[in-house]
């Protein structure tokens, strides 16, 4: 059997029997298609003929799907998901870097040279707290220390807070106040679950049990913050903590 994909329900069904399944790269299939016509016209019967002839003439040049165990296939799915998450995180980081170049050079100077750059947890927390240069310049040492601790940093908070304060209060080129506020508005920031701030630890509530299906999402802050903190996409939905009676209770 020749097919242009290596995953999916159809492939899973084909692999359950004794058939030998070959996953042909779509680009390779497109090159073979030129043997049968120059019009580049696509059709299901034509594609089936191309795939059949690929195995008839060049089966030795293609690798069949291995007979992996269920555990190996599960590991493959998880590895692919992890790889996609890394690529998505880097893509969003590139978008954020391009956005910050337009109005917020202090943030680039503060985090760009560190390992992880703008994908670091402290960068996400600080940018959520101060999405504009004007707000960043007003941050105190106490606020910066608290933000660093919320990001999970355990050592050197005082030194890092002083460094960030000096960077944020230095002189830079600025956009007009209204334009700067527009750049810092949540709608201007890329949205991705890869930029969701660190979740709060799971907490067991001692409150009285609540009736089921009566909880409401956590109230969002009205202050302007990057879109990763106020995204309405399913991947960025509010975190729920489970109470002692296993009913969802927001805000813990």
PDB file of C-alpha atoms in Angstrom:
ATOM      1  CA  UNK A   1       0.000   0.000   0.000  1.00  0.00           C
ATOM      2  CA  UNK A   2       1.308   3.453  -0.941  1.00  0.00           C
ATOM      3  CA  UNK A   3      -0.076   6.562   0.743  1.00  0.00           C
ATOM      4  CA  UNK A   4       1.097  10.174   1.003  1.00  0.00           C
ATOM      5  CA  UNK A   5       1.016  10.376   4.808  1.00  0.00           C
ATOM      6  CA  UNK A   6       2.509   8.447   7.690  1.00  0.00           C
ATOM      7  CA  UNK A   7      -0.144   9.137  10.329  1.00  0.00           C
ATOM      8  CA  UNK A   8      -3.898   9.299  10.720  1.00  0.00           C
ATOM      9  CA  UNK A   9      -6.758   6.872  11.267  1.00  0.00           C
ATOM     10  CA  UNK A  10      -6.518   5.413   7.769  1.00  0.00           C
ATOM     11  CA  UNK A  11      -2.811   4.612   8.206  1.00  0.00           C
ATOM     12  CA  UNK A  12      -3.496   3.142  11.656  1.00  0.00           C
ATOM     13  CA  UNK A  13      -6.150   0.880  10.156  1.00  0.00           C
ATOM     14  CA  UNK A  14      -3.883  -0.229   7.313  1.00  0.00           C
ATOM     15  CA  UNK A  15      -1.077  -1.099   9.723  1.00  0.00           C
ATOM     16  CA  UNK A  16      -3.258  -3.445  11.776  1.00  0.00           C
ATOM     17  CA  UNK A  17      -3.232  -6.104   9.067  1.00  0.00           C
ATOM     18  CA  UNK A  18      -0.473  -7.829   7.157  1.00  0.00           C
ATOM     19  CA  UNK A  19      -0.161  -5.147   4.484  1.00  0.00           C
ATOM     20  CA  UNK A  20       3.151  -3.437   3.879  1.00  0.00           C
ATOM     21  CA  UNK A  21       2.491   0.315   4.011  1.00  0.00           C
ATOM     22  CA  UNK A  22       4.788   2.825   2.296  1.00  0.00           C
ATOM     23  CA  UNK A  23       4.454   6.509   3.149  1.00  0.00           C
ATOM     24  CA  UNK A  24       5.465   8.446   0.027  1.00  0.00           C
ATOM     25  CA  UNK A  25       6.493  12.058   0.504  1.00  0.00           C
ATOM     26  CA  UNK A  26       4.025  14.317  -1.365  1.00  0.00           C
ATOM     27  CA  UNK A  27       6.930  16.204  -2.983  1.00  0.00           C
ATOM     28  CA  UNK A  28       8.337  12.933  -4.312  1.00  0.00           C
ATOM     29  CA  UNK A  29       4.895  11.950  -5.597  1.00  0.00           C
ATOM     30  CA  UNK A  30       4.620  15.295  -7.386  1.00  0.00           C
ATOM     31  CA  UNK A  31       7.914  14.628  -9.192  1.00  0.00           C
ATOM     32  CA  UNK A  32       6.705  11.184 -10.275  1.00  0.00           C
ATOM     33  CA  UNK A  33       3.476  12.737 -11.558  1.00  0.00           C
ATOM     34  CA  UNK A  34       5.428  14.485 -14.314  1.00  0.00           C
ATOM     35  CA  UNK A  35       6.087  11.064 -15.865  1.00  0.00           C
ATOM     36  CA  UNK A  36       2.405  10.651 -16.685  1.00  0.00           C
ATOM     37  CA  UNK A  37       1.564  14.136 -17.911  1.00  0.00           C
ATOM     38  CA  UNK A  38       2.798  17.714 -18.170  1.00  0.00           C
ATOM     39  CA  UNK A  39      -0.484  19.504 -17.449  1.00  0.00           C
ATOM     40  CA  UNK A  40      -0.017  19.213 -13.637  1.00  0.00           C
ATOM     41  CA  UNK A  41      -3.690  18.269 -13.420  1.00  0.00           C
ATOM     42  CA  UNK A  42      -4.523  16.446 -10.184  1.00  0.00           C
ATOM     43  CA  UNK A  43      -7.179  13.805  -9.703  1.00  0.00           C
ATOM     44  CA  UNK A  44      -7.713  10.940  -7.288  1.00  0.00           C
ATOM     45  CA  UNK A  45      -7.473   8.214  -9.970  1.00  0.00           C
ATOM     46  CA  UNK A  46      -4.335   9.846 -11.356  1.00  0.00           C
ATOM     47  CA  UNK A  47      -2.718  10.089  -7.928  1.00  0.00           C
ATOM     48  CA  UNK A  48      -3.573   6.445  -7.235  1.00  0.00           C
ATOM     49  CA  UNK A  49      -1.926   5.448 -10.514  1.00  0.00           C
ATOM     50  CA  UNK A  50       1.191   7.457  -9.660  1.00  0.00           C
ATOM     51  CA  UNK A  51       1.486   5.887  -6.193  1.00  0.00           C
ATOM     52  CA  UNK A  52       0.972   2.389  -7.575  1.00  0.00           C
ATOM     53  CA  UNK A  53       3.671   2.900 -10.203  1.00  0.00           C
ATOM     54  CA  UNK A  54       6.060   4.283  -7.586  1.00  0.00           C
ATOM     55  CA  UNK A  55       5.952   0.969  -5.729  1.00  0.00           C
ATOM     56  CA  UNK A  56       5.906  -1.090  -8.932  1.00  0.00           C
ATOM     57  CA  UNK A  57       9.096   0.459 -10.295  1.00  0.00           C
ATOM     58  CA  UNK A  58      10.973   1.972  -7.326  1.00  0.00           C
ATOM     59  CA  UNK A  59       9.882   0.076  -4.224  1.00  0.00           C
ATOM     60  CA  UNK A  60      13.536  -0.483  -3.291  1.00  0.00           C
ATOM     61  CA  UNK A  61      14.064   3.305  -3.075  1.00  0.00           C
ATOM     62  CA  UNK A  62      11.358   3.848  -0.467  1.00  0.00           C
ATOM     63  CA  UNK A  63      11.130   2.760   3.132  1.00  0.00           C
ATOM     64  CA  UNK A  64       8.062   0.996   4.466  1.00  0.00           C
ATOM     65  CA  UNK A  65       6.522   2.060   7.745  1.00  0.00           C
ATOM     66  CA  UNK A  66       8.121   0.055  10.550  1.00  0.00           C
ATOM     67  CA  UNK A  67       6.067  -2.394  12.549  1.00  0.00           C
ATOM     68  CA  UNK A  68       6.328  -0.355  15.723  1.00  0.00           C
ATOM     69  CA  UNK A  69       4.706  -1.419  18.957  1.00  0.00           C
ATOM     70  CA  UNK A  70       1.896   0.547  20.540  1.00  0.00           C
ATOM     71  CA  UNK A  71       4.358   2.113  22.999  1.00  0.00           C
ATOM     72  CA  UNK A  72       6.702   3.189  20.211  1.00  0.00           C
ATOM     73  CA  UNK A  73       3.830   4.806  18.285  1.00  0.00           C
ATOM     74  CA  UNK A  74       2.712   6.635  21.436  1.00  0.00           C
ATOM     75  CA  UNK A  75       6.251   7.944  21.950  1.00  0.00           C
ATOM     76  CA  UNK A  76       6.277   9.130  18.337  1.00  0.00           C
ATOM     77  CA  UNK A  77       3.070  11.115  18.891  1.00  0.00           C
ATOM     78  CA  UNK A  78       4.432  12.735  22.057  1.00  0.00           C
ATOM     79  CA  UNK A  79       7.771  13.547  20.428  1.00  0.00           C
ATOM     80  CA  UNK A  80       6.020  15.177  17.481  1.00  0.00           C
ATOM     81  CA  UNK A  81       3.814  17.203  19.827  1.00  0.00           C
ATOM     82  CA  UNK A  82       6.842  18.369  21.801  1.00  0.00           C
ATOM     83  CA  UNK A  83       8.638  19.373  18.617  1.00  0.00           C
ATOM     84  CA  UNK A  84       5.601  21.307  17.379  1.00  0.00           C
ATOM     85  CA  UNK A  85       5.391  23.097  20.744  1.00  0.00           C
ATOM     86  CA  UNK A  86       9.049  24.155  20.514  1.00  0.00           C
ATOM     87  CA  UNK A  87       8.577  25.426  16.972  1.00  0.00           C
ATOM     88  CA  UNK A  88       5.424  27.321  17.964  1.00  0.00           C
ATOM     89  CA  UNK A  89       7.169  28.888  20.943  1.00  0.00           C
ATOM     90  CA  UNK A  90      10.041  30.077  18.761  1.00  0.00           C
ATOM     91  CA  UNK A  91       7.633  31.430  16.164  1.00  0.00           C
ATOM     92  CA  UNK A  92       5.766  33.432  18.796  1.00  0.00           C
ATOM     93  CA  UNK A  93       9.087  34.639  20.268  1.00  0.00           C
ATOM     94  CA  UNK A  94      10.102  35.952  16.850  1.00  0.00           C
ATOM     95  CA  UNK A  95       6.779  37.781  16.537  1.00  0.00           C
ATOM     96  CA  UNK A  96       7.197  39.318  20.000  1.00  0.00           C
ATOM     97  CA  UNK A  97      10.761  40.379  19.204  1.00  0.00           C
ATOM     98  CA  UNK A  98       9.605  42.104  16.010  1.00  0.00           C
ATOM     99  CA  UNK A  99       6.849  43.856  17.948  1.00  0.00           C
ATOM    100  CA  UNK A 100       9.196  45.040  20.705  1.00  0.00           C
ATOM    101  CA  UNK A 101      11.577  46.520  18.129  1.00  0.00           C
ATOM    102  CA  UNK A 102       8.805  48.904  17.140  1.00  0.00           C
ATOM    103  CA  UNK A 103       8.395  50.570  20.524  1.00  0.00           C
ATOM    104  CA  UNK A 104      10.122  48.765  23.430  1.00  0.00           C
ATOM    105  CA  UNK A 105      13.938  48.484  22.965  1.00  0.00           C
ATOM    106  CA  UNK A 106      14.470  48.265  26.737  1.00  0.00           C
ATOM    107  CA  UNK A 107      12.759  44.868  26.870  1.00  0.00           C
ATOM    108  CA  UNK A 108      14.993  43.530  24.105  1.00  0.00           C
ATOM    109  CA  UNK A 109      18.088  44.785  25.920  1.00  0.00           C
ATOM    110  CA  UNK A 110      16.878  43.297  29.219  1.00  0.00           C
ATOM    111  CA  UNK A 111      16.206  39.740  28.051  1.00  0.00           C
ATOM    112  CA  UNK A 112      17.664  39.207  24.586  1.00  0.00           C
ATOM    113  CA  UNK A 113      21.176  38.339  25.759  1.00  0.00           C
ATOM    114  CA  UNK A 114      20.073  35.710  28.286  1.00  0.00           C
ATOM    115  CA  UNK A 115      19.614  32.022  27.602  1.00  0.00           C
ATOM    116  CA  UNK A 116      16.064  31.520  26.353  1.00  0.00           C
ATOM    117  CA  UNK A 117      15.657  35.201  25.542  1.00  0.00           C
ATOM    118  CA  UNK A 118      12.055  36.324  25.421  1.00  0.00           C
ATOM    119  CA  UNK A 119      10.785  32.810  26.112  1.00  0.00           C
ATOM    120  CA  UNK A 120      12.132  32.913  29.666  1.00  0.00           C
ATOM    121  CA  UNK A 121       9.601  32.806  32.501  1.00  0.00           C
ATOM    122  CA  UNK A 122      10.868  36.067  34.033  1.00  0.00           C
ATOM    123  CA  UNK A 123      10.553  37.816  30.659  1.00  0.00           C
ATOM    124  CA  UNK A 124       6.920  36.715  30.351  1.00  0.00           C
ATOM    125  CA  UNK A 125       6.059  37.841  33.880  1.00  0.00           C
ATOM    126  CA  UNK A 126       7.783  41.233  33.568  1.00  0.00           C
ATOM    127  CA  UNK A 127       6.262  41.954  30.162  1.00  0.00           C
ATOM    128  CA  UNK A 128       2.844  41.014  31.509  1.00  0.00           C
ATOM    129  CA  UNK A 129       3.374  43.438  34.391  1.00  0.00           C
ATOM    130  CA  UNK A 130       4.733  46.239  32.190  1.00  0.00           C
ATOM    131  CA  UNK A 131       3.718  45.913  28.504  1.00  0.00           C
ATOM    132  CA  UNK A 132       4.872  49.471  27.695  1.00  0.00           C
ATOM    133  CA  UNK A 133       8.149  51.355  28.372  1.00  0.00           C
ATOM    134  CA  UNK A 134       6.296  53.976  30.424  1.00  0.00           C
ATOM    135  CA  UNK A 135       4.977  51.343  32.820  1.00  0.00           C
ATOM    136  CA  UNK A 136       8.345  49.609  32.969  1.00  0.00           C
ATOM    137  CA  UNK A 137      10.090  52.844  33.960  1.00  0.00           C
ATOM    138  CA  UNK A 138       7.749  53.181  36.943  1.00  0.00           C
ATOM    139  CA  UNK A 139       8.432  49.709  38.350  1.00  0.00           C
ATOM    140  CA  UNK A 140      10.034  49.725  41.778  1.00  0.00           C
ATOM    141  CA  UNK A 141      12.621  47.304  43.091  1.00  0.00           C
ATOM    142  CA  UNK A 142       9.972  45.636  45.243  1.00  0.00           C
ATOM    143  CA  UNK A 143       7.694  45.090  42.237  1.00  0.00           C
ATOM    144  CA  UNK A 144      10.524  43.704  40.132  1.00  0.00           C
ATOM    145  CA  UNK A 145      11.656  41.368  42.923  1.00  0.00           C
ATOM    146  CA  UNK A 146       8.103  40.097  43.360  1.00  0.00           C
ATOM    147  CA  UNK A 147       7.784  39.530  39.596  1.00  0.00           C
ATOM    148  CA  UNK A 148      11.041  37.597  39.486  1.00  0.00           C
ATOM    149  CA  UNK A 149       9.957  35.403  42.373  1.00  0.00           C
ATOM    150  CA  UNK A 150       6.593  34.737  40.680  1.00  0.00           C
ATOM    151  CA  UNK A 151       8.506  33.546  37.634  1.00  0.00           C
ATOM    152  CA  UNK A 152      10.223  30.902  39.753  1.00  0.00           C
ATOM    153  CA  UNK A 153      13.596  32.594  40.211  1.00  0.00           C
ATOM    154  CA  UNK A 154      15.197  31.660  43.524  1.00  0.00           C
ATOM    155  CA  UNK A 155      18.617  33.335  43.525  1.00  0.00           C
ATOM    156  CA  UNK A 156      19.950  36.779  42.710  1.00  0.00           C
ATOM    157  CA  UNK A 157      16.557  38.477  42.691  1.00  0.00           C
ATOM    158  CA  UNK A 158      17.918  41.694  44.200  1.00  0.00           C
ATOM    159  CA  UNK A 159      20.764  41.995  41.690  1.00  0.00           C
ATOM    160  CA  UNK A 160      18.520  41.153  38.749  1.00  0.00           C
ATOM    161  CA  UNK A 161      15.849  43.603  39.922  1.00  0.00           C
ATOM    162  CA  UNK A 162      18.412  46.416  40.093  1.00  0.00           C
ATOM    163  CA  UNK A 163      19.692  45.542  36.618  1.00  0.00           C
ATOM    164  CA  UNK A 164      16.194  45.587  35.158  1.00  0.00           C
ATOM    165  CA  UNK A 165      15.346  48.856  36.861  1.00  0.00           C
ATOM    166  CA  UNK A 166      18.467  50.545  35.469  1.00  0.00           C
ATOM    167  CA  UNK A 167      17.678  49.267  31.959  1.00  0.00           C
ATOM    168  CA  UNK A 168      14.036  50.303  32.045  1.00  0.00           C
ATOM    169  CA  UNK A 169      14.854  53.811  33.332  1.00  0.00           C
ATOM    170  CA  UNK A 170      17.570  54.543  30.784  1.00  0.00           C
ATOM    171  CA  UNK A 171      17.010  56.888  27.834  1.00  0.00           C
ATOM    172  CA  UNK A 172      15.595  55.395  24.635  1.00  0.00           C
ATOM    173  CA  UNK A 173      13.712  56.563  21.579  1.00  0.00           C
ATOM    174  CA  UNK A 174       9.961  56.604  22.252  1.00  0.00           C
ATOM    175  CA  UNK A 175       6.772  56.458  20.252  1.00  0.00           C
ATOM    176  CA  UNK A 176       4.048  58.993  20.956  1.00  0.00           C
ATOM    177  CA  UNK A 177       2.189  58.111  24.190  1.00  0.00           C
ATOM    178  CA  UNK A 178      -0.984  57.083  22.384  1.00  0.00           C
ATOM    179  CA  UNK A 179       0.915  54.985  19.847  1.00  0.00           C
ATOM    180  CA  UNK A 180       2.942  53.360  22.624  1.00  0.00           C
ATOM    181  CA  UNK A 181      -0.224  52.481  24.505  1.00  0.00           C
ATOM    182  CA  UNK A 182      -1.672  50.962  21.325  1.00  0.00           C
ATOM    183  CA  UNK A 183       1.414  48.775  20.889  1.00  0.00           C
ATOM    184  CA  UNK A 184       1.016  47.582  24.476  1.00  0.00           C
ATOM    185  CA  UNK A 185      -2.677  46.774  24.073  1.00  0.00           C
ATOM    186  CA  UNK A 186      -3.524  43.042  24.328  1.00  0.00           C
ATOM    187  CA  UNK A 187      -4.814  42.929  20.758  1.00  0.00           C
ATOM    188  CA  UNK A 188      -1.360  43.856  19.449  1.00  0.00           C
ATOM    189  CA  UNK A 189       0.395  40.903  21.077  1.00  0.00           C
ATOM    190  CA  UNK A 190       0.642  37.424  19.544  1.00  0.00           C
ATOM    191  CA  UNK A 191      -1.425  34.807  21.343  1.00  0.00           C
ATOM    192  CA  UNK A 192      -0.154  31.327  22.102  1.00  0.00           C
ATOM    193  CA  UNK A 193      -0.318  28.815  24.905  1.00  0.00           C
ATOM    194  CA  UNK A 194       3.475  28.753  24.722  1.00  0.00           C
ATOM    195  CA  UNK A 195       3.448  32.196  26.338  1.00  0.00           C
ATOM    196  CA  UNK A 196       1.030  31.421  29.138  1.00  0.00           C
ATOM    197  CA  UNK A 197       2.506  32.587  32.474  1.00  0.00           C
ATOM    198  CA  UNK A 198       3.487  29.814  34.910  1.00  0.00           C
ATOM    199  CA  UNK A 199       0.432  28.203  36.475  1.00  0.00           C
ATOM    200  CA  UNK A 200      -0.166  28.595  40.193  1.00  0.00           C
ATOM    201  CA  UNK A 201       0.371  25.487  42.308  1.00  0.00           C
ATOM    202  CA  UNK A 202      -2.544  23.136  42.875  1.00  0.00           C
ATOM    203  CA  UNK A 203      -4.382  24.073  46.044  1.00  0.00           C
ATOM    204  CA  UNK A 204      -6.910  22.178  48.140  1.00  0.00           C
ATOM    205  CA  UNK A 205      -9.746  24.423  49.217  1.00  0.00           C
ATOM    206  CA  UNK A 206     -11.352  24.222  52.651  1.00  0.00           C
ATOM    207  CA  UNK A 207     -14.484  26.093  51.621  1.00  0.00           C
ATOM    208  CA  UNK A 208     -17.905  24.493  51.740  1.00  0.00           C
ATOM    209  CA  UNK A 209     -18.782  22.294  48.739  1.00  0.00           C
ATOM    210  CA  UNK A 210     -20.439  24.210  45.919  1.00  0.00           C
ATOM    211  CA  UNK A 211     -23.258  22.975  43.688  1.00  0.00           C
ATOM    212  CA  UNK A 212     -21.956  21.558  40.398  1.00  0.00           C
ATOM    213  CA  UNK A 213     -21.891  23.668  37.222  1.00  0.00           C
ATOM    214  CA  UNK A 214     -22.137  26.977  39.068  1.00  0.00           C
ATOM    215  CA  UNK A 215     -18.542  28.167  38.871  1.00  0.00           C
ATOM    216  CA  UNK A 216     -17.613  31.077  36.646  1.00  0.00           C
ATOM    217  CA  UNK A 217     -14.250  31.860  35.028  1.00  0.00           C
ATOM    218  CA  UNK A 218     -11.749  33.894  36.989  1.00  0.00           C
ATOM    219  CA  UNK A 219     -12.246  37.608  36.621  1.00  0.00           C
ATOM    220  CA  UNK A 220      -9.610  39.162  34.381  1.00  0.00           C
ATOM    221  CA  UNK A 221      -7.708  42.295  35.247  1.00  0.00           C
ATOM    222  CA  UNK A 222      -8.831  45.409  33.419  1.00  0.00           C
ATOM    223  CA  UNK A 223      -5.272  46.661  33.001  1.00  0.00           C
ATOM    224  CA  UNK A 224      -3.603  46.305  29.626  1.00  0.00           C
ATOM    225  CA  UNK A 225      -1.449  43.200  29.448  1.00  0.00           C
ATOM    226  CA  UNK A 226      -0.051  41.067  26.633  1.00  0.00           C
ATOM    227  CA  UNK A 227      -2.460  38.742  24.897  1.00  0.00           C
ATOM    228  CA  UNK A 228      -0.947  35.630  26.428  1.00  0.00           C
ATOM    229  CA  UNK A 229      -2.563  36.720  29.723  1.00  0.00           C
ATOM    230  CA  UNK A 230      -5.995  37.582  28.284  1.00  0.00           C
ATOM    231  CA  UNK A 231      -6.365  35.202  25.379  1.00  0.00           C
ATOM    232  CA  UNK A 232      -9.777  33.657  24.791  1.00  0.00           C
ATOM    233  CA  UNK A 233      -8.474  30.757  22.696  1.00  0.00           C
ATOM    234  CA  UNK A 234      -9.073  27.244  24.082  1.00  0.00           C
ATOM    235  CA  UNK A 235      -5.344  26.683  24.555  1.00  0.00           C
ATOM    236  CA  UNK A 236      -5.160  29.833  26.702  1.00  0.00           C
ATOM    237  CA  UNK A 237      -8.237  29.189  28.825  1.00  0.00           C
ATOM    238  CA  UNK A 238      -8.120  29.942  32.579  1.00  0.00           C
ATOM    239  CA  UNK A 239      -6.518  27.359  34.814  1.00  0.00           C
ATOM    240  CA  UNK A 240      -8.864  25.510  37.163  1.00  0.00           C
ATOM    241  CA  UNK A 241      -7.913  24.143  40.550  1.00  0.00           C
ATOM    242  CA  UNK A 242      -9.693  21.163  42.048  1.00  0.00           C
ATOM    243  CA  UNK A 243     -11.194  21.459  45.502  1.00  0.00           C
ATOM    244  CA  UNK A 244     -11.503  18.708  48.052  1.00  0.00           C
ATOM    245  CA  UNK A 245     -14.881  17.656  46.626  1.00  0.00           C
ATOM    246  CA  UNK A 246     -13.467  17.537  43.050  1.00  0.00           C
ATOM    247  CA  UNK A 247     -15.616  20.414  41.830  1.00  0.00           C
ATOM    248  CA  UNK A 248     -13.895  23.052  39.664  1.00  0.00           C
ATOM    249  CA  UNK A 249     -13.257  26.245  41.594  1.00  0.00           C
ATOM    250  CA  UNK A 250     -11.670  29.184  39.757  1.00  0.00           C
ATOM    251  CA  UNK A 251      -9.147  31.606  41.129  1.00  0.00           C
ATOM    252  CA  UNK A 252      -7.102  29.262  43.360  1.00  0.00           C
TER     253      UNK A 252
END
